[in-house]
Amino acid sequence: MSAWAALSFDNHFARLDPAFYTRLEPTPLSEPRLAIASASALALLDLPANTVDDPALVTVCAGQQRWAGSDPLAMLYAGHQFGGYNPQLGDGRGLLLGQVRNRRGESWDLHLKGAGLTPYSRMGDGRAVLRSSIREFLASEYLAALNIPTTRALAVVSSNTRVQREHLERGATLMRLAPSHLRFGHFEIFYYRQQFDLLRQLADYALQQHFADCLTDPQPYAALYRSVVERTAGLIAHWQAYGFCHGVMNTDNMALCGQTFDFGPYAFLDDYEPGYICNASDDHGRYAFNRQVDIAQWNLAALAQALTPLVAVEQLREIHALFAPLQQAHFQHLMRQRLGLTCERDGDDTLVVDWLALLTRSRADFHLSHRRLSDTPCEQLQQVADDFADLVGARTWLSTYHARLQHETRSDAERQQAMRAVNPLYVLRNHLAQEAITAAEHDDFAPLRRLHEVLSQPFTAQTNCADLAAPPAEALKRMHISCSS
């Protein structure tokens, strides 16, 4: 019997009022074949790694076979897109297949992207292309390897179905896993429609399924919002500390449970450029890297507005005000870890600010600069100055850093080991993703699978992988990625 048959579905979202969704079946792909699968994502469903060899993996991910126990549906939501409210969005090319509960009691949403037309497709075709599916797979699994909250990607299936974007491309599906697919926009649509009974039902569902610890609070809806603010603060701190640019931080792309959600034109910084814009459609830089903290705060305010029928406005404002200091505290903690500092001391904030300013002035590689500090003994740190265009500034900062390290209690070897465990050697750079995509579009999945395997252990040097650790050529930096998928 196929391992897939043993999955235990508990479709709690489908038990909500039908106003929240539309039931329908996936539209199958033509001549599907497995592009890639994630063994660690399979393990979240208690499935063994050899499940990738099960033909059922391809048929269920291609929409050709329905899982026993699944209950496919397209979710309804709205959202603010580039600052403007869109009154109805929804799953236009994906279906929530249901929830699976694993042996640890965790509930995982299974969501099939590229599953065909839905009532919310608007002018779209309901399909996903292989290019965008691979990009989401790689980003999801790489962020997970970095211990950054994220949705997960189970598998990508390619096909001979043709999809028109800027040109004809291969159609594909991606099986996504997440603790929840609830977005800020789920609450916005019922607030703006003034369907407050449905808004309350949705909040009650979120509390019961995803924020059970808030149920004992005297004001559970306020506690729910506080938890979302706290989780979002931690998430954005991780993005900023690891140079991740989301690219499209619309409220319909913000997950209630605080994970990175809906990958479009994302990028990881190459050189440290705070104002970097990765989205080719973001003409005004709304979602530039250095605006992500402010935009997250804006989005949380939009969610707070949607919750005003349930929570007093003044209380929402007080909770909302927690975001900025929480985000900054998380960010400083992560940056101290990246710099090998175990305890907080006066002046650490300035040390971090000056480090980032040095990287900016020298247009230094964000990731390899941290790795170089990790690999350099304390007494040789001044050698690192040669990596920077601002040689004088680098020597000054490295002297300050050296002096700060003298207050650490652990040995220098322990410091280096700890830093290598949080500063990746391998980075998901856009040019590497594009090379894998180009090969996959010609049915060569080996480069994609190699890249994924290496990125699954981003902190550990691996044999014959120096090409994946090298910085990109100047012409390959600062790529602008299209939204079309």
Coordinates of C-alpha atoms in Angstrom, one line a residue:
M1 CA 0.0 0.0 0.0
S2 CA 1.3 3.5 -0.8
A3 CA 2.6 5.5 2.1
W4 CA 0.3 8.3 1.0
A5 CA -2.7 6.2 1.9
A6 CA -1.7 6.3 5.6
L7 CA -2.0 10.1 5.9
S8 CA -4.6 11.0 8.5
F9 CA -6.7 14.0 7.3
D10 CA -8.5 16.2 9.8
N11 CA -10.0 18.9 7.6
H12 CA -10.9 21.4 10.2
F13 CA -11.0 24.5 7.9
A14 CA -13.5 22.7 5.7
R15 CA -15.9 22.4 8.6
L16 CA -16.2 26.2 8.8
D17 CA -19.1 28.1 7.2
P18 CA -19.0 27.7 3.3
A19 CA -18.7 31.5 3.2
F20 CA -15.0 31.1 3.8
Y21 CA -14.3 28.9 0.7
T22 CA -15.5 27.2 -2.5
R23 CA -15.1 23.5 -2.9
L24 CA -13.7 22.2 -6.2
E25 CA -11.3 19.6 -7.7
P26 CA -7.8 20.3 -9.1
T27 CA -7.3 20.4 -12.9
P28 CA -4.7 17.8 -13.7
L29 CA -1.4 18.5 -15.5
S30 CA -0.4 16.7 -18.7
E31 CA 2.4 14.2 -18.6
P32 CA 3.7 15.1 -15.1
R33 CA 7.1 14.2 -13.8
L34 CA 8.8 14.8 -10.5
A35 CA 11.2 17.8 -10.6
I36 CA 12.2 17.6 -6.9
A37 CA 11.0 16.6 -3.4
S38 CA 12.1 17.5 0.1
A39 CA 12.8 14.6 2.4
S40 CA 12.7 16.9 5.5
A41 CA 9.2 18.1 4.4
L42 CA 8.0 14.6 3.9
A43 CA 9.2 13.8 7.4
L44 CA 6.8 16.4 8.8
L45 CA 4.0 14.1 7.5
D46 CA 5.7 11.0 9.0
L47 CA 6.6 9.9 5.4
P48 CA 9.9 8.2 4.8
A49 CA 12.5 9.7 2.4
N50 CA 11.9 6.9 -0.1
T51 CA 8.4 8.2 -0.6
V52 CA 9.9 10.3 -3.5
D53 CA 10.1 7.0 -5.5
D54 CA 6.4 6.3 -5.0
P55 CA 4.4 7.1 -8.2
A56 CA 1.6 8.3 -6.1
L57 CA 3.7 11.4 -5.2
V58 CA 3.5 12.6 -8.8
T59 CA -0.1 11.7 -9.4
V60 CA -1.4 13.5 -6.3
C61 CA 0.8 16.5 -6.8
A62 CA -0.2 16.8 -10.4
G63 CA -3.9 16.8 -9.5
Q64 CA -4.5 13.5 -11.3
Q65 CA -5.5 11.6 -8.2
R66 CA -7.4 12.8 -5.1
W67 CA -6.1 11.9 -1.7
A68 CA -8.4 9.7 0.3
G69 CA -9.7 11.9 3.1
S70 CA -8.8 15.2 1.4
D71 CA -11.4 17.9 0.9
P72 CA -10.1 20.4 -1.7
L73 CA -11.2 24.0 -1.6
A74 CA -10.2 27.5 -2.6
M75 CA -10.0 29.9 0.3
L76 CA -11.6 33.4 0.1
Y77 CA -9.7 36.5 1.4
A78 CA -8.9 40.1 0.4
G79 CA -5.9 42.3 1.0
H80 CA -4.0 45.5 0.6
Q81 CA -1.8 45.3 -2.5
F82 CA 0.9 47.9 -2.8
G83 CA -1.0 50.0 -0.2
G84 CA -4.4 49.8 -2.0
Y85 CA -7.3 47.6 -0.8
N86 CA -8.5 44.9 -3.1
P87 CA -11.9 43.9 -1.9
Q88 CA -11.8 40.3 -3.1
L89 CA -8.8 38.0 -3.8
G90 CA -8.7 34.4 -2.8
D91 CA -7.0 31.2 -4.0
G92 CA -6.8 32.0 -7.7
R93 CA -4.5 29.1 -8.7
G94 CA -4.2 26.9 -5.6
L95 CA -6.3 24.6 -3.5
L96 CA -6.2 23.8 0.2
L97 CA -6.4 20.0 0.1
G98 CA -6.9 19.6 3.8
Q99 CA -5.1 19.2 7.1
V100 CA -2.9 16.2 8.1
R101 CA -2.1 15.5 11.7
N102 CA 1.3 13.8 12.3
R103 CA 2.3 11.5 15.1
R104 CA 3.5 14.5 17.2
G105 CA 0.0 15.9 17.1
E106 CA 1.0 18.8 14.7
S107 CA -1.5 19.8 12.1
W108 CA -0.2 20.6 8.6
D109 CA -2.1 22.3 5.8
L110 CA -1.5 20.7 2.4
H111 CA -1.9 23.2 -0.4
L112 CA -1.5 22.5 -4.1
K113 CA -0.3 25.6 -6.1
G114 CA -1.0 25.6 -9.8
A115 CA -4.1 23.4 -9.4
G116 CA -6.3 25.2 -12.1
L117 CA -9.0 27.8 -12.3
T118 CA -11.1 28.7 -9.3
P119 CA -13.9 31.3 -8.7
Y120 CA -11.1 33.7 -7.5
S121 CA -8.8 33.4 -10.6
R122 CA -10.1 36.8 -11.9
M123 CA -8.2 37.2 -15.3
G124 CA -5.7 34.4 -14.4
D125 CA -5.5 30.9 -15.8
G126 CA -5.2 29.1 -12.5
R127 CA -1.8 27.7 -13.3
A128 CA 1.8 28.0 -12.0
V129 CA 4.9 27.8 -14.1
L130 CA 7.9 25.6 -13.4
R131 CA 10.1 28.7 -12.9
S132 CA 8.1 30.2 -10.0
S133 CA 7.4 26.7 -8.5
I134 CA 11.1 26.0 -8.3
R135 CA 11.9 29.4 -6.8
E136 CA 9.3 28.8 -4.1
F137 CA 10.6 25.3 -3.4
L138 CA 14.2 26.5 -3.0
A139 CA 13.3 29.5 -0.8
S140 CA 11.0 27.6 1.5
E141 CA 13.5 24.8 2.1
Y142 CA 16.5 27.1 2.4
L143 CA 14.8 29.4 4.9
A144 CA 13.9 26.3 6.9
A145 CA 17.5 25.2 6.9
L146 CA 18.4 28.7 8.2
N147 CA 15.9 28.3 11.0
I148 CA 13.8 31.1 9.7
P149 CA 10.0 30.7 10.1
T150 CA 8.6 29.7 6.7
T151 CA 6.1 27.6 4.9
R152 CA 7.5 24.3 3.5
A153 CA 7.7 22.8 0.1
L154 CA 7.0 19.1 -0.3
A155 CA 7.5 18.7 -4.0
V156 CA 7.5 20.3 -7.5
V157 CA 6.0 18.4 -10.4
S158 CA 6.8 19.5 -14.0
S159 CA 4.6 18.8 -17.0
N160 CA 4.0 19.3 -20.7
T161 CA 1.1 21.6 -20.0
R162 CA 1.9 24.9 -21.6
V163 CA 1.3 28.2 -19.8
Q164 CA 1.5 31.7 -21.3
R165 CA 3.3 34.3 -19.4
E166 CA 5.8 36.7 -21.1
H167 CA 6.3 33.6 -23.2
L168 CA 5.2 30.0 -23.2
E169 CA 6.4 28.1 -20.2
R170 CA 6.0 24.7 -18.6
G171 CA 3.1 24.4 -16.2
A172 CA 3.9 22.9 -12.8
T173 CA 2.5 22.4 -9.4
L174 CA 4.0 22.8 -6.0
M175 CA 2.7 21.0 -2.9
R176 CA 3.1 23.5 0.0
L177 CA 2.9 22.7 3.8
A178 CA 2.1 25.2 6.5
P179 CA 0.7 25.2 10.0
S180 CA -2.0 27.4 8.6
H181 CA -2.8 29.3 5.4
L182 CA -4.7 32.1 7.3
R183 CA -3.6 35.5 6.1
F184 CA -4.1 39.0 7.3
G185 CA -6.4 39.4 4.3
H186 CA -8.8 36.6 5.6
F187 CA -9.8 39.0 8.4
E188 CA -9.9 42.1 6.2
I189 CA -12.5 40.8 3.8
F190 CA -15.1 40.2 6.5
Y191 CA -14.4 43.5 8.2
Y192 CA -14.8 45.6 5.1
R193 CA -18.0 43.6 4.1
Q194 CA -19.2 44.3 7.7
Q195 CA -19.8 40.6 8.1
F196 CA -18.8 40.7 11.8
D197 CA -20.4 37.3 12.7
L198 CA -18.1 35.6 10.1
L199 CA -15.1 37.7 11.4
R200 CA -15.8 36.4 14.9
Q201 CA -16.1 32.8 13.6
L202 CA -12.8 33.1 11.9
A203 CA -11.1 34.5 15.0
D204 CA -12.6 31.7 17.1
Y205 CA -11.3 29.2 14.6
A206 CA -7.8 30.7 14.7
L207 CA -7.8 30.7 18.5
Q208 CA -8.9 27.1 18.7
Q209 CA -6.5 25.7 16.0
H210 CA -3.4 27.9 16.1
F211 CA -3.4 30.1 19.2
A212 CA -4.8 27.9 21.9
D213 CA -2.6 29.5 24.6
C214 CA -4.6 32.7 24.1
L215 CA -7.9 31.1 25.0
T216 CA -7.2 31.3 28.7
D217 CA -6.5 35.0 28.5
P218 CA -9.3 37.2 29.8
Q219 CA -9.4 38.9 26.4
P220 CA -8.6 36.2 23.9
Y221 CA -9.0 38.3 20.8
A222 CA -6.6 40.9 22.1
A223 CA -4.2 38.1 23.0
L224 CA -4.5 36.7 19.5
Y225 CA -3.4 40.0 18.0
R226 CA -0.6 40.3 20.5
S227 CA 0.7 36.9 19.5
V228 CA 0.6 37.8 15.8
V229 CA 2.5 41.0 16.5
E230 CA 5.1 39.1 18.4
R231 CA 5.5 36.4 15.8
T232 CA 5.7 38.9 13.0
A233 CA 8.4 40.9 14.9
G234 CA 10.5 37.8 15.2
L235 CA 10.0 36.9 11.5
I236 CA 11.0 40.3 10.1
A237 CA 14.0 40.4 12.4
H238 CA 15.2 37.2 10.8
W239 CA 14.6 38.6 7.3
Q240 CA 16.7 41.7 8.1
A241 CA 19.4 39.8 9.9
Y242 CA 19.9 37.4 7.0
G243 CA 19.4 39.7 4.1
F244 CA 16.1 38.3 2.8
C245 CA 14.0 40.5 0.6
H246 CA 10.4 39.3 0.3
G247 CA 9.4 41.6 -2.6
V248 CA 5.6 41.6 -2.3
M249 CA 4.6 42.3 1.3
N250 CA 0.9 42.7 0.6
T251 CA -1.4 41.9 3.5
D252 CA -2.7 38.8 1.6
N253 CA 0.9 37.6 1.7
M254 CA 1.3 38.0 5.4
A255 CA 0.7 34.8 7.4
L256 CA -1.2 35.0 10.6
C257 CA 1.0 32.4 12.2
G258 CA 4.2 34.4 11.5
Q259 CA 5.9 32.3 8.8
T260 CA 7.4 33.5 5.5
F261 CA 4.6 33.1 3.1
D262 CA 3.9 33.3 -0.7
F263 CA 7.2 33.6 -2.5
G264 CA 7.2 35.8 -5.6
P265 CA 10.1 38.0 -6.7
Y266 CA 12.2 37.4 -3.6
A267 CA 16.0 37.7 -3.3
F268 CA 18.8 37.4 -0.8
L269 CA 21.1 40.3 -0.8
D270 CA 24.5 39.9 -2.5
D271 CA 26.3 43.1 -1.6
Y272 CA 24.8 44.8 1.4
E273 CA 22.5 47.4 -0.2
P274 CA 19.8 48.5 2.2
G275 CA 17.7 50.1 -0.5
Y276 CA 17.7 47.1 -2.8
I277 CA 14.5 46.5 -4.7
C278 CA 14.1 42.9 -6.0
N279 CA 10.7 43.2 -7.5
A280 CA 10.8 44.5 -11.1
S281 CA 7.2 45.8 -10.7
D282 CA 7.9 47.8 -7.5
D283 CA 8.5 51.1 -9.3
H284 CA 8.4 53.2 -6.1
G285 CA 10.4 50.9 -3.8
R286 CA 7.5 50.2 -1.4
Y287 CA 9.0 46.8 -0.6
A288 CA 12.7 47.6 -0.7
F289 CA 14.8 45.7 1.8
N290 CA 15.2 48.6 4.2
R291 CA 11.4 49.2 4.2
Q292 CA 10.3 45.8 5.3
V293 CA 10.2 46.6 9.0
D294 CA 8.0 49.7 8.3
I295 CA 5.7 47.7 5.9
A296 CA 5.2 44.9 8.4
Q297 CA 4.2 47.5 11.0
W298 CA 1.8 49.0 8.4
N299 CA 0.3 45.6 7.6
L300 CA -0.2 44.9 11.3
A301 CA -2.1 48.1 11.5
A302 CA -4.3 46.9 8.7
L303 CA -5.0 43.7 10.6
A304 CA -5.7 45.7 13.8
Q305 CA -8.3 47.7 11.8
A306 CA -10.0 44.5 10.8
L307 CA -10.1 43.4 14.4
T308 CA -11.8 46.5 15.8
P309 CA -15.2 44.8 16.0
L310 CA -13.6 42.4 18.5
V311 CA -11.0 44.5 20.4
A312 CA -11.1 48.0 21.6
V313 CA -9.2 50.4 19.4
E314 CA -7.0 51.8 22.3
Q315 CA -6.0 48.3 23.2
L316 CA -5.1 47.4 19.6
R317 CA -2.9 50.6 19.5
E318 CA -1.1 49.6 22.6
I319 CA -0.4 46.1 21.3
H320 CA 0.6 47.5 17.9
A321 CA 3.2 49.7 19.6
L322 CA 5.0 46.6 20.8
F323 CA 6.1 45.7 17.3
A324 CA 9.0 48.1 16.8
P325 CA 10.9 47.5 20.1
L326 CA 10.2 43.7 19.8
Q327 CA 11.5 43.6 16.2
Q328 CA 14.6 45.6 17.1
A329 CA 15.3 43.4 20.2
H330 CA 15.1 40.2 18.1
F331 CA 17.3 41.8 15.4
Q332 CA 20.0 42.8 17.8
H333 CA 19.9 39.3 19.4
L334 CA 20.4 37.7 16.0
M335 CA 23.1 40.1 15.0
R336 CA 25.0 39.5 18.2
Q337 CA 24.8 35.7 17.4
R338 CA 26.2 36.4 13.9
L339 CA 29.0 38.4 15.4
G340 CA 29.8 35.7 18.0
L341 CA 28.7 37.7 21.0
T342 CA 27.1 35.6 23.8
C343 CA 25.9 38.4 26.1
E344 CA 24.6 41.9 25.7
R345 CA 26.8 44.8 26.6
D346 CA 26.6 48.5 26.2
G347 CA 27.8 49.5 22.8
D348 CA 26.7 46.3 21.0
D349 CA 23.9 48.2 19.2
T350 CA 26.4 50.7 17.9
L351 CA 28.8 47.9 16.9
V352 CA 26.1 46.3 14.7
V353 CA 25.1 49.6 13.2
D354 CA 28.7 50.4 12.3
W355 CA 29.2 47.0 10.9
L356 CA 26.3 47.4 8.5
A357 CA 27.4 50.9 7.6
L358 CA 30.9 49.5 6.8
L359 CA 29.3 46.8 4.6
T360 CA 27.2 49.4 2.8
R361 CA 30.1 51.8 2.1
S362 CA 32.3 49.0 0.8
R363 CA 29.5 47.2 -1.1
A364 CA 30.7 44.1 0.6
D365 CA 29.0 40.7 0.2
F366 CA 26.6 40.4 3.2
H367 CA 26.9 36.7 3.7
L368 CA 30.6 36.0 3.0
S369 CA 31.6 39.0 5.2
H370 CA 30.0 37.3 8.2
R371 CA 31.5 33.9 7.2
R372 CA 34.9 35.5 6.9
L373 CA 34.6 36.8 10.5
S374 CA 33.6 33.3 11.5
D375 CA 36.6 31.7 9.9
T376 CA 39.2 34.2 11.2
P377 CA 41.0 33.8 14.6
C378 CA 40.6 36.8 16.9
E379 CA 44.3 37.8 16.7
Q380 CA 44.2 37.8 12.8
L381 CA 41.0 39.9 12.4
Q382 CA 42.9 42.9 11.0
Q383 CA 43.5 40.7 7.9
V384 CA 39.8 40.9 7.1
A385 CA 40.2 44.6 6.4
D386 CA 41.6 43.8 3.0
D387 CA 38.1 42.6 1.9
F388 CA 36.7 46.1 2.2
A389 CA 37.0 49.1 -0.1
D390 CA 36.9 51.3 3.0
L391 CA 40.2 50.0 4.4
V392 CA 40.5 52.7 7.1
G393 CA 36.9 52.2 8.3
A394 CA 37.4 48.4 8.3
R395 CA 40.5 48.6 10.4
T396 CA 38.7 50.9 12.9
W397 CA 35.7 48.6 13.2
L398 CA 37.8 45.5 13.5
S399 CA 39.8 47.0 16.3
T400 CA 36.5 47.8 18.2
Y401 CA 35.2 44.3 17.5
H402 CA 38.5 42.7 18.7
A403 CA 38.2 44.7 21.9
R404 CA 34.6 43.6 22.4
L405 CA 35.5 39.9 21.9
Q406 CA 37.9 40.2 24.9
H407 CA 34.8 40.4 27.2
E408 CA 33.6 37.0 26.0
T409 CA 34.1 34.1 28.4
R410 CA 34.4 31.2 25.8
S411 CA 37.5 30.4 23.9
D412 CA 38.1 31.9 20.4
A413 CA 37.8 28.4 18.9
E414 CA 34.3 28.1 20.5
R415 CA 33.4 31.5 19.2
Q416 CA 34.3 30.5 15.6
Q417 CA 32.5 27.3 15.9
A418 CA 29.3 29.0 17.1
M419 CA 29.5 31.7 14.4
R420 CA 29.9 29.1 11.6
A421 CA 26.7 27.5 12.9
V422 CA 24.7 30.7 12.2
N423 CA 26.6 32.3 9.3
P424 CA 25.8 30.3 6.1
L425 CA 28.6 29.4 3.7
Y426 CA 26.0 28.6 0.9
V427 CA 23.4 31.2 0.0
L428 CA 20.3 30.9 -2.3
R429 CA 21.4 33.5 -4.8
N430 CA 19.2 34.4 -7.7
H431 CA 21.7 33.5 -10.4
L432 CA 22.1 30.0 -8.9
A433 CA 18.3 29.5 -8.8
Q434 CA 18.1 30.7 -12.4
E435 CA 20.8 28.2 -13.5
A436 CA 18.8 25.4 -11.9
I437 CA 15.6 26.6 -13.5
T438 CA 17.1 26.8 -17.0
A439 CA 18.2 23.2 -16.8
A440 CA 14.9 22.0 -15.3
E441 CA 13.0 23.6 -18.2
H442 CA 14.9 21.2 -20.4
D443 CA 14.0 18.3 -18.1
D444 CA 17.5 18.2 -16.5
F445 CA 16.7 18.3 -12.8
A446 CA 20.2 17.3 -11.6
P447 CA 21.4 20.9 -11.0
L448 CA 18.2 21.7 -9.1
R449 CA 18.6 18.7 -6.9
R450 CA 22.3 19.4 -6.2
L451 CA 21.6 23.0 -5.3
H452 CA 18.8 21.9 -2.9
E453 CA 21.0 19.3 -1.3
V454 CA 23.8 21.8 -0.6
L455 CA 21.4 24.5 0.6
S456 CA 19.9 22.0 3.0
Q457 CA 23.1 22.2 5.0
P458 CA 24.1 25.8 4.4
F459 CA 26.5 26.1 7.4
T460 CA 28.7 23.1 6.6
A461 CA 31.4 23.1 3.9
Q462 CA 30.7 20.3 1.4
T463 CA 33.0 18.5 -1.0
N464 CA 33.2 19.8 -4.6
C465 CA 30.8 22.7 -3.9
A466 CA 33.1 25.7 -4.0
D467 CA 31.2 27.0 -7.0
L468 CA 28.0 27.3 -4.9
A469 CA 29.8 29.2 -2.2
A470 CA 31.5 31.8 -4.5
P471 CA 30.1 35.4 -4.8
P472 CA 28.4 36.2 -8.0
A473 CA 30.0 38.1 -10.9
E474 CA 29.1 41.8 -10.9
A475 CA 26.8 41.3 -13.9
L476 CA 24.8 38.7 -12.0
K477 CA 24.1 40.9 -8.9
R478 CA 21.0 43.0 -8.2
M479 CA 18.7 40.9 -10.4
H480 CA 15.1 42.2 -10.6
I481 CA 12.6 39.4 -10.6
S482 CA 9.2 39.5 -12.3
C483 CA 5.9 38.9 -10.4
S484 CA 4.5 36.8 -13.2
S485 CA 4.2 33.2 -12.2

